[in-house]
């Protein structure tokens, strides 16, 4: 049997690869307006980074990480030898931990400096059970802002995310922005204890996973999709009733700024997100059509303690990531037309083989002038060359035959209007340039 792509991965075929480029360009264009610049970190990091950064009790770290082993270390592992902690590597399940590691390692936010505003795009890996909108390799576009804790940073990033969705064509009516505050290290421990006691009181009605969670991370019970658990969690204490004064003020300021910008949102006190690094603001954008249960097309929040977790100085941070594949599914469901594959400005057609060398030269001259240009390489008849030009969506066809060549010219045909004109060969690149570039 022919070898197929691994489960939970997809090939981006040319049409879609082109859209991925367009998607990234649009994000870069929007995020640049807010001062974000590109960063690119490795796809593999020390496993310890994710354990410390994301949290050992999260599903992402405890169940979904792909380990990456060199041949040498695999052999060591198989023979029962120890692999040094530094050599234990994992494929990144998300981008935040790696970016924060890079910021700390390269001291990108020295004391008193302006915040570092960083954006990235690329593949992430999670060994989840594949289903619609859930893959094992997926692409994220994300931003991280380190070095500022003002609520305006949170609001600005949320506004920017919503602007991006709009610009890429996701209709406002097909998504909902949910926001919440997770509190800080001052107010969250007491709240966590409250939820733990609540879970213990309702142990009979909760699933086993939620009860295991009660011990390690009780807040994750808010994410349980089981009906019985969801019903119990509706009555659970809400974090927004237990925030300290500073967190309450920070959250209120974020909401005021969103109101001022006319961004619609729903406050959801049960939104806890699946990564342990969050403090204060968290948010998620959920799509209403096209995705079923995997409906989060983006999410993020503040993580004021993460830099310290990975060994750096206290550095507040905030960011988000959006999932490319899920956005594609929403765009498809909304019937949004995606840009077509490579355009073709000019197709050079040969009447017979005697003009091939000149046609080849004309194609090169046009390409050198920036024109997207193609010709036949399979000895097709003139008729099937026209068919090919049509298939490629060529805007013009230059017909070159012995008669034209005798005049040092070609017949340039406009494929839209069917108008034809004789044009000197040396003038073709300039003529094409005039019309298309
Ligand atoms: P996350 O919510 O785990 O956050 O992922 C962000 C987005 O990635 C999700 O909303 C979803 O669109 C997409 N995504 C996640 N898992 C999958 C999957 N298995 N298949 C397809 N798409 C998926 C983070 O990753 C955080 N690092 C976001 C962040 C940045 N927080 C602060 N800064």
Short mmCIF file of C-alpha atoms and ligand atoms in Angstrom, two decimals:
data_model
loop_
_atom_site.label_atom_id
_atom_site.label_comp_id
_atom_site.label_asym_id
_atom_site.label_seq_id
_atom_site.Cartn_x
_atom_site.Cartn_y
_atom_site.Cartn_z
CA UNK A 1 0.00 0.00 0.00
CA UNK A 2 1.21 3.51 -0.78
CA UNK A 3 2.45 5.45 2.25
CA UNK A 4 0.05 8.12 3.45
CA UNK A 5 0.45 11.24 5.56
CA UNK A 6 0.43 10.45 9.33
CA UNK A 7 -2.91 10.51 11.11
CA UNK A 8 -3.96 14.01 12.12
CA UNK A 9 -1.72 15.78 9.59
CA UNK A 10 -2.60 17.37 6.24
CA UNK A 11 -0.80 18.35 3.08
CA UNK A 12 -1.28 21.95 2.07
CA UNK A 13 -1.79 21.52 -1.67
CA UNK A 14 -0.87 24.51 -3.87
CA UNK A 15 -4.24 26.31 -3.76
CA UNK A 16 -4.34 26.06 0.01
CA UNK A 17 -0.65 26.78 0.50
CA UNK A 18 -1.32 30.01 -1.37
CA UNK A 19 -4.14 30.83 1.04
CA UNK A 20 -1.91 30.10 4.04
CA UNK A 21 0.55 32.66 2.63
CA UNK A 22 -2.29 35.16 2.20
CA UNK A 23 -3.47 34.42 5.75
CA UNK A 24 0.01 35.03 7.19
CA UNK A 25 0.52 38.19 5.10
CA UNK A 26 -2.82 39.59 6.27
CA UNK A 27 -1.95 38.86 9.90
CA UNK A 28 1.51 40.43 9.55
CA UNK A 29 -0.02 43.49 7.87
CA UNK A 30 -2.63 43.97 10.63
CA UNK A 31 -0.31 43.15 13.57
CA UNK A 32 2.44 45.46 12.25
CA UNK A 33 0.07 48.38 12.67
CA UNK A 34 0.07 47.58 16.39
CA UNK A 35 3.86 47.41 16.60
CA UNK A 36 4.34 43.62 16.46
CA UNK A 37 7.46 42.23 14.74
CA UNK A 38 8.30 38.69 13.65
CA UNK A 39 10.12 36.13 15.77
CA UNK A 40 10.83 32.52 14.83
CA UNK A 41 11.69 29.97 17.51
CA UNK A 42 12.60 26.27 17.11
CA UNK A 43 9.96 23.58 16.59
CA UNK A 44 11.72 21.52 19.27
CA UNK A 45 12.43 22.69 22.79
CA UNK A 46 13.54 21.04 26.00
CA UNK A 47 10.57 19.10 27.38
CA UNK A 48 11.23 20.80 30.71
CA UNK A 49 10.22 24.16 29.22
CA UNK A 50 6.69 22.93 28.51
CA UNK A 51 6.44 21.06 31.81
CA UNK A 52 7.35 24.20 33.75
CA UNK A 53 5.68 26.72 31.45
CA UNK A 54 2.39 25.12 30.46
CA UNK A 55 1.98 22.95 33.56
CA UNK A 56 2.48 19.26 34.22
CA UNK A 57 -1.21 18.76 35.08
CA UNK A 58 -2.53 20.09 31.76
CA UNK A 59 -3.78 17.69 29.06
CA UNK A 60 -1.38 19.34 26.61
CA UNK A 61 1.68 18.36 28.66
CA UNK A 62 0.52 15.18 30.39
CA UNK A 63 -1.09 13.49 27.38
CA UNK A 64 -0.50 15.30 24.12
CA UNK A 65 3.20 16.01 23.72
CA UNK A 66 5.28 14.42 20.98
CA UNK A 67 8.74 13.52 22.29
CA UNK A 68 11.62 14.12 19.89
CA UNK A 69 14.61 11.81 20.33
CA UNK A 70 17.89 11.70 18.46
CA UNK A 71 18.90 8.20 17.28
CA UNK A 72 21.55 8.12 20.01
CA UNK A 73 19.12 8.97 22.78
CA UNK A 74 16.52 6.56 21.48
CA UNK A 75 19.14 3.81 21.73
CA UNK A 76 19.97 4.94 25.29
CA UNK A 77 16.31 4.88 26.24
CA UNK A 78 15.79 1.40 24.73
CA UNK A 79 18.74 0.01 26.61
CA UNK A 80 17.52 1.47 29.89
CA UNK A 81 20.25 4.13 30.05
CA UNK A 82 19.40 7.63 31.26
CA UNK A 83 18.86 10.48 28.83
CA UNK A 84 20.10 13.83 30.14
CA UNK A 85 17.29 16.24 30.97
CA UNK A 86 18.77 18.76 28.48
CA UNK A 87 18.48 16.16 25.70
CA UNK A 88 14.82 15.41 26.38
CA UNK A 89 13.13 17.31 23.63
CA UNK A 90 9.53 17.74 22.56
CA UNK A 91 7.83 19.14 19.49
CA UNK A 92 6.24 22.42 20.53
CA UNK A 93 2.53 22.03 21.36
CA UNK A 94 2.10 25.83 21.31
CA UNK A 95 4.22 28.93 20.77
CA UNK A 96 4.07 30.96 23.98
CA UNK A 97 6.53 28.98 26.10
CA UNK A 98 9.20 29.06 23.35
CA UNK A 99 8.81 32.78 22.73
CA UNK A 100 9.04 33.58 26.45
CA UNK A 101 12.11 31.33 26.69
CA UNK A 102 13.70 33.28 23.82
CA UNK A 103 12.81 36.64 25.40
CA UNK A 104 14.46 35.58 28.67
CA UNK A 105 17.48 33.96 26.97
CA UNK A 106 18.23 37.01 24.80
CA UNK A 107 17.12 39.60 27.36
CA UNK A 108 14.72 41.17 24.88
CA UNK A 109 13.02 43.18 27.63
CA UNK A 110 15.77 44.81 29.68
CA UNK A 111 14.68 46.69 32.80
CA UNK A 112 12.83 49.87 31.86
CA UNK A 113 12.58 48.95 28.16
CA UNK A 114 9.46 49.31 26.04
CA UNK A 115 7.48 46.06 25.80
CA UNK A 116 8.61 43.48 23.24
CA UNK A 117 5.75 42.87 20.79
CA UNK A 118 6.38 39.64 18.91
CA UNK A 119 4.40 37.64 16.36
CA UNK A 120 4.92 34.17 14.90
CA UNK A 121 3.34 31.71 12.52
CA UNK A 122 3.97 28.02 12.11
CA UNK A 123 3.16 24.43 12.97
CA UNK A 124 2.33 23.15 16.46
CA UNK A 125 2.03 19.50 17.47
CA UNK A 126 -0.40 17.85 19.87
CA UNK A 127 -1.08 14.12 20.00
CA UNK A 128 -4.84 14.57 20.27
CA UNK A 129 -7.50 12.27 18.85
CA UNK A 130 -7.98 13.68 15.35
CA UNK A 131 -11.42 14.95 14.38
CA UNK A 132 -12.87 17.82 12.37
CA UNK A 133 -10.92 20.94 13.34
CA UNK A 134 -8.57 18.96 15.60
CA UNK A 135 -5.26 17.80 14.19
CA UNK A 136 -1.97 16.51 15.48
CA UNK A 137 -0.04 19.01 13.42
CA UNK A 138 -1.82 22.34 12.97
CA UNK A 139 -0.79 25.88 12.15
CA UNK A 140 -1.08 28.80 14.51
CA UNK A 141 -0.50 32.50 14.13
CA UNK A 142 0.22 34.08 17.47
CA UNK A 143 1.47 37.19 19.22
CA UNK A 144 3.15 37.72 22.58
CA UNK A 145 3.68 41.07 24.27
CA UNK A 146 6.17 41.03 27.14
CA UNK A 147 7.03 43.75 29.60
CA UNK A 148 3.71 45.56 30.16
CA UNK A 149 0.83 44.83 32.48
CA UNK A 150 -1.47 47.72 31.58
CA UNK A 151 -5.02 46.68 30.66
CA UNK A 152 -4.63 48.64 27.41
CA UNK A 153 -2.21 45.92 26.20
CA UNK A 154 -4.91 43.28 26.75
CA UNK A 155 -7.60 45.38 25.06
CA UNK A 156 -5.34 46.31 22.15
CA UNK A 157 -4.48 42.64 21.47
CA UNK A 158 -8.14 41.58 21.59
CA UNK A 159 -9.15 44.42 19.24
CA UNK A 160 -6.30 43.46 16.90
CA UNK A 161 -7.40 39.81 16.85
CA UNK A 162 -10.97 40.77 15.97
CA UNK A 163 -9.71 43.16 13.24
CA UNK A 164 -7.68 40.31 11.76
CA UNK A 165 -10.69 37.97 11.57
CA UNK A 166 -12.67 40.74 9.88
CA UNK A 167 -9.91 41.48 7.41
CA UNK A 168 -9.41 37.85 6.46
CA UNK A 169 -13.14 37.56 5.76
CA UNK A 170 -14.71 35.83 8.77
CA UNK A 171 -18.16 37.40 9.16
CA UNK A 172 -18.68 39.04 12.57
CA UNK A 173 -21.99 37.18 12.85
CA UNK A 174 -20.24 33.78 12.73
CA UNK A 175 -18.14 34.27 15.87
CA UNK A 176 -18.38 35.18 19.51
CA UNK A 177 -15.70 36.68 21.77
CA UNK A 178 -15.70 35.36 25.34
CA UNK A 179 -13.73 37.09 28.10
CA UNK A 180 -12.96 36.38 31.73
CA UNK A 181 -10.38 37.11 34.41
CA UNK A 182 -8.50 34.26 36.11
CA UNK A 183 -7.24 36.41 38.99
CA UNK A 184 -3.66 36.38 40.22
CA UNK A 185 -1.49 34.53 42.72
CA UNK A 186 -3.09 36.62 45.49
CA UNK A 187 -6.76 35.83 44.82
CA UNK A 188 -6.74 32.59 42.81
CA UNK A 189 -5.54 30.11 45.48
CA UNK A 190 -8.50 30.92 47.76
CA UNK A 191 -10.88 30.66 44.80
CA UNK A 192 -9.33 27.35 43.72
CA UNK A 193 -9.93 25.99 47.26
CA UNK A 194 -13.56 27.11 47.07
CA UNK A 195 -14.07 25.24 43.79
CA UNK A 196 -12.28 22.18 45.19
CA UNK A 197 -14.65 22.10 48.18
CA UNK A 198 -17.60 22.58 45.83
CA UNK A 199 -16.44 19.61 43.70
CA UNK A 200 -16.05 17.46 46.80
CA UNK A 201 -19.57 18.40 47.93
CA UNK A 202 -20.92 17.30 44.53
CA UNK A 203 -18.67 14.28 44.06
CA UNK A 204 -21.66 11.97 43.41
CA UNK A 205 -22.73 13.87 40.32
CA UNK A 206 -19.25 14.35 38.81
CA UNK A 207 -17.22 12.12 36.48
CA UNK A 208 -14.00 10.47 37.59
CA UNK A 209 -11.82 12.84 35.57
CA UNK A 210 -13.35 15.87 37.26
CA UNK A 211 -12.76 14.31 40.67
CA UNK A 212 -9.12 13.62 39.81
CA UNK A 213 -8.93 17.21 38.62
CA UNK A 214 -10.38 18.37 41.93
CA UNK A 215 -7.10 17.47 43.56
CA UNK A 216 -4.64 18.93 41.06
CA UNK A 217 -6.45 21.60 39.10
CA UNK A 218 -10.10 21.96 40.13
CA UNK A 219 -10.78 24.83 37.70
CA UNK A 220 -10.44 22.42 34.74
CA UNK A 221 -13.80 20.93 35.78
CA UNK A 222 -15.39 23.97 34.09
CA UNK A 223 -14.19 22.52 30.77
CA UNK A 224 -15.82 19.08 31.19
CA UNK A 225 -18.24 18.44 28.35
CA UNK A 226 -20.23 15.73 30.20
CA UNK A 227 -23.83 16.81 30.81
CA UNK A 228 -23.90 15.91 34.52
CA UNK A 229 -20.65 17.77 35.23
CA UNK A 230 -21.70 20.81 33.18
CA UNK A 231 -24.96 21.02 35.18
CA UNK A 232 -23.06 20.86 38.49
CA UNK A 233 -20.51 23.46 37.34
CA UNK A 234 -23.29 25.93 36.53
CA UNK A 235 -23.78 26.37 40.24
CA UNK A 236 -20.07 26.53 41.10
CA UNK A 237 -18.56 29.70 42.60
CA UNK A 238 -17.51 32.16 39.88
CA UNK A 239 -14.01 33.65 39.80
CA UNK A 240 -15.32 37.13 39.00
CA UNK A 241 -17.01 37.18 42.44
CA UNK A 242 -13.69 36.39 44.11
CA UNK A 243 -11.13 38.66 42.42
CA UNK A 244 -8.88 40.88 44.55
CA UNK A 245 -9.29 44.64 44.13
CA UNK A 246 -6.35 44.97 41.71
CA UNK A 247 -7.58 42.14 39.46
CA UNK A 248 -11.15 43.44 39.54
CA UNK A 249 -9.96 46.90 38.48
CA UNK A 250 -7.68 45.48 35.76
CA UNK A 251 -10.53 43.42 34.33
CA UNK A 252 -12.98 46.34 34.48
CA UNK A 253 -10.47 48.55 32.63
CA UNK A 254 -10.02 45.96 29.87
CA UNK A 255 -13.81 45.78 29.40
CA UNK A 256 -14.15 49.59 29.36
CA UNK A 257 -11.54 49.81 26.61
CA UNK A 258 -13.31 47.09 24.58
CA UNK A 259 -16.61 48.94 25.00
CA UNK A 260 -14.94 52.15 23.84
CA UNK A 261 -13.65 50.39 20.72
CA UNK A 262 -17.11 48.97 19.97
CA UNK A 263 -15.92 45.36 20.25
CA UNK A 264 -18.77 43.02 21.15
CA UNK A 265 -17.98 40.38 23.80
CA UNK A 266 -19.66 38.06 26.26
CA UNK A 267 -18.35 37.75 29.80
CA UNK A 268 -17.97 34.07 30.62
CA UNK A 269 -16.90 33.43 34.23
CA UNK A 270 -16.46 29.72 33.43
CA UNK A 271 -13.80 30.34 30.75
CA UNK A 272 -10.60 28.86 32.24
CA UNK A 273 -8.59 27.74 29.13
CA UNK A 274 -6.43 24.64 29.05
CA UNK A 275 -2.96 25.99 29.87
CA UNK A 276 -1.80 26.70 33.42
CA UNK A 277 0.16 29.87 32.83
CA UNK A 278 -2.77 32.29 32.66
CA UNK A 279 -3.31 35.11 35.15
CA UNK A 280 -5.96 37.84 34.93
CA UNK A 281 -7.45 38.35 31.43
CA UNK A 282 -8.34 35.29 29.35
CA UNK A 283 -10.33 35.28 26.12
CA UNK A 284 -11.44 32.93 23.40
CA UNK A 285 -13.16 33.40 20.05
CA UNK A 286 -15.68 30.70 19.22
CA UNK A 287 -17.19 30.15 15.80
CA UNK A 288 -20.88 29.45 15.49
CA UNK A 289 -20.80 27.60 12.13
CA UNK A 290 -18.74 24.91 10.48
CA UNK A 291 -16.80 23.46 13.40
CA UNK A 292 -18.91 21.37 15.76
CA UNK A 293 -17.30 20.86 19.14
CA UNK A 294 -13.82 22.15 18.18
CA UNK A 295 -15.17 25.65 17.79
CA UNK A 296 -12.40 27.82 19.29
CA UNK A 297 -10.74 29.66 16.42
CA UNK A 298 -8.40 31.58 18.70
CA UNK A 299 -7.67 32.33 22.30
CA UNK A 300 -5.18 33.75 24.71
CA UNK A 301 -4.64 35.77 27.81
CA UNK A 302 -2.25 37.27 30.30
CA UNK A 303 0.60 35.27 31.86
CA UNK A 304 2.40 37.54 34.33
CA UNK A 305 4.31 34.70 36.04
CA UNK A 306 5.50 32.68 33.03
CA UNK A 307 8.86 34.44 32.56
CA UNK A 308 9.76 33.58 36.16
CA UNK A 309 8.60 29.97 35.68
CA UNK A 310 11.16 29.55 32.91
CA UNK A 311 13.94 31.19 34.92
CA UNK A 312 13.70 34.87 33.99
CA UNK A 313 13.06 38.10 35.86
CA UNK A 314 9.45 39.03 36.66
CA UNK A 315 8.08 40.15 33.26
CA UNK A 316 4.35 40.49 32.65
CA UNK A 317 3.08 39.05 29.38
CA UNK A 318 0.00 38.69 27.24
CA UNK A 319 -0.73 37.00 23.93
CA UNK A 320 -3.01 34.91 21.81
CA UNK A 321 -2.88 32.32 19.06
CA UNK A 322 -5.38 31.54 16.35
CA UNK A 323 -5.80 28.25 14.54
CA UNK A 324 -5.41 28.48 10.77
CA UNK A 325 -7.23 25.24 9.88
CA UNK A 326 -10.27 26.09 12.00
CA UNK A 327 -10.47 29.56 10.43
CA UNK A 328 -10.41 27.88 7.00
CA UNK A 329 -13.37 25.68 7.99
CA UNK A 330 -15.32 28.76 9.14
CA UNK A 331 -14.54 30.61 5.90
CA UNK A 332 -15.68 27.62 3.87
CA UNK A 333 -18.90 27.29 5.87
CA UNK A 334 -19.55 31.01 5.36
CA UNK A 335 -19.04 30.57 1.58
CA UNK A 336 -16.19 33.10 1.47
CA UNK A 337 -14.31 32.93 -1.82
CA UNK A 338 -10.60 32.29 -1.33
CA UNK A 339 -7.99 33.80 -3.64
CA UNK A 340 -7.22 31.49 -6.59
CA UNK A 341 -3.86 29.89 -7.19
CA UNK A 342 -0.98 31.53 -9.02
CA UNK A 343 -2.13 34.08 -11.58
CA UNK A 344 -0.80 33.89 -15.14
CA UNK A 345 -0.31 37.19 -16.98
CA UNK A 346 0.94 35.85 -20.29
CA UNK A 347 1.07 32.53 -22.14
CA UNK A 348 3.42 32.35 -25.13
CA UNK A 349 2.03 29.96 -27.78
CA UNK A 350 4.08 28.53 -30.67
CA UNK A 351 2.47 27.97 -34.08
CA UNK A 352 5.11 25.30 -34.83
CA UNK A 353 8.43 23.96 -33.52
CA UNK A 354 10.53 26.34 -35.65
CA UNK A 355 9.75 29.26 -33.27
CA UNK A 356 10.33 27.45 -29.96
CA UNK A 357 13.75 28.99 -29.25
CA UNK A 358 12.41 32.54 -29.81
CA UNK A 359 9.33 31.79 -27.70
CA UNK A 360 11.59 30.50 -24.90
CA UNK A 361 13.60 33.75 -25.09
CA UNK A 362 10.42 35.87 -24.97
CA UNK A 363 9.18 34.01 -21.90
CA UNK A 364 12.48 34.66 -20.09
CA UNK A 365 12.48 38.36 -21.05
CA UNK A 366 8.93 38.76 -19.71
CA UNK A 367 9.73 36.92 -16.46
CA UNK A 368 12.81 39.11 -15.98
CA UNK A 369 10.46 42.10 -16.28
CA UNK A 370 8.30 40.71 -13.44
CA UNK A 371 5.53 39.24 -15.62
CA UNK A 372 4.08 35.83 -14.62
CA UNK A 373 4.64 33.96 -17.85
CA UNK A 374 4.29 30.36 -19.08
CA UNK A 375 4.67 28.32 -22.29
CA UNK A 376 4.06 24.75 -23.40
CA UNK A 377 6.85 22.19 -22.84
CA UNK A 378 5.10 19.12 -24.29
CA UNK A 379 4.81 19.84 -28.05
CA UNK A 380 1.04 20.54 -27.94
CA UNK A 381 -0.91 21.75 -30.97
CA UNK A 382 -1.78 25.46 -31.12
CA UNK A 383 -5.38 24.62 -30.19
CA UNK A 384 -4.40 22.71 -27.07
CA UNK A 385 -1.90 25.45 -26.15
CA UNK A 386 -4.88 27.84 -26.08
CA UNK A 387 -6.77 25.36 -23.91
CA UNK A 388 -3.83 25.23 -21.51
CA UNK A 389 -3.62 29.06 -21.45
CA UNK A 390 -7.31 29.12 -20.57
CA UNK A 391 -6.83 26.58 -17.80
CA UNK A 392 -3.99 28.64 -16.33
CA UNK A 393 -6.24 31.71 -16.45
CA UNK A 394 -3.78 33.57 -18.72
CA UNK A 395 -4.86 37.17 -19.28
CA UNK A 396 -2.97 37.47 -22.60
CA UNK A 397 -1.63 34.97 -25.14
CA UNK A 398 1.30 35.90 -27.38
CA UNK A 399 1.12 33.83 -30.61
CA UNK A 400 4.44 33.33 -32.29
CA UNK A 401 4.68 31.77 -35.78
CA UNK A 402 7.02 32.00 -38.79
CA UNK A 403 4.98 34.94 -40.21
CA UNK A 404 5.14 36.93 -36.98
CA UNK A 405 8.78 36.06 -36.53
CA UNK A 406 9.64 37.38 -40.00
CA UNK A 407 8.44 40.78 -38.69
CA UNK A 408 10.23 40.37 -35.33
CA UNK A 409 6.78 40.50 -33.70
CA UNK A 410 4.00 38.38 -32.17
CA UNK A 411 0.21 38.55 -32.08
CA UNK A 412 -0.89 39.57 -28.63
CA UNK A 413 -4.41 38.40 -27.80
CA UNK A 414 -6.48 39.73 -24.92
CA UNK A 415 -8.22 36.60 -23.59
CA UNK A 416 -11.02 38.68 -22.06
CA UNK A 417 -12.03 40.86 -25.03
CA UNK A 418 -10.47 38.64 -27.77
CA UNK A 419 -8.87 41.77 -29.27
CA UNK A 420 -5.57 41.16 -31.08
CA UNK A 421 -2.62 43.40 -31.90
CA UNK A 422 0.80 42.92 -33.50
CA UNK A 423 3.49 43.83 -30.97
CA UNK A 424 7.27 43.89 -31.56
CA UNK A 425 8.95 41.13 -29.54
CA UNK A 426 11.19 43.58 -27.70
CA UNK A 427 8.13 45.66 -26.71
CA UNK A 428 6.16 42.74 -25.21
CA UNK A 429 7.70 42.90 -21.68
CA UNK A 430 7.06 46.64 -21.50
CA UNK A 431 3.52 46.30 -22.86
CA UNK A 432 2.77 43.57 -20.28
CA UNK A 433 4.34 45.69 -17.57
CA UNK A 434 2.16 48.64 -18.56
CA UNK A 435 -1.03 46.60 -18.33
CA UNK A 436 -0.36 44.38 -15.29
CA UNK A 437 2.29 45.79 -13.00
P1 LIG B 1 -4.79 27.33 22.51
O1 LIG B 1 -6.18 27.77 22.88
O2 LIG B 1 -4.34 26.02 23.02
O3 LIG B 1 -3.84 28.48 22.96
O4 LIG B 1 -4.66 27.30 20.94
C1 LIG B 1 -4.96 28.44 20.16
C2 LIG B 1 -5.77 28.03 18.94
O5 LIG B 1 -5.06 27.01 18.21
C3 LIG B 1 -7.11 27.38 19.26
O6 LIG B 1 -8.09 28.38 19.49
C4 LIG B 1 -7.39 26.62 17.98
O7 LIG B 1 -7.92 27.47 17.00
C5 LIG B 1 -6.00 26.16 17.55
N1 LIG B 1 -5.77 24.75 17.94
C6 LIG B 1 -5.40 24.28 19.15
N2 LIG B 1 -5.27 22.94 19.13
C7 LIG B 1 -5.58 22.56 17.87
C8 LIG B 1 -5.64 21.29 17.19
N3 LIG B 1 -5.32 20.14 17.80
N4 LIG B 1 -5.99 21.27 15.88
C9 LIG B 1 -6.29 22.42 15.22
N5 LIG B 1 -6.24 23.63 15.80
C10 LIG B 1 -5.91 23.70 17.10
C11 LIG B 1 -2.48 28.46 22.81
O8 LIG B 1 -1.90 27.69 22.10
C12 LIG B 1 -1.80 29.59 23.52
N6 LIG B 1 -0.35 29.47 23.25
C13 LIG B 1 -2.33 30.94 23.09
C14 LIG B 1 -1.65 32.06 23.77
C15 LIG B 1 -0.67 32.83 23.27
N7 LIG B 1 -1.87 32.45 25.01
C16 LIG B 1 -1.06 33.45 25.30
N8 LIG B 1 -0.31 33.68 24.25
#
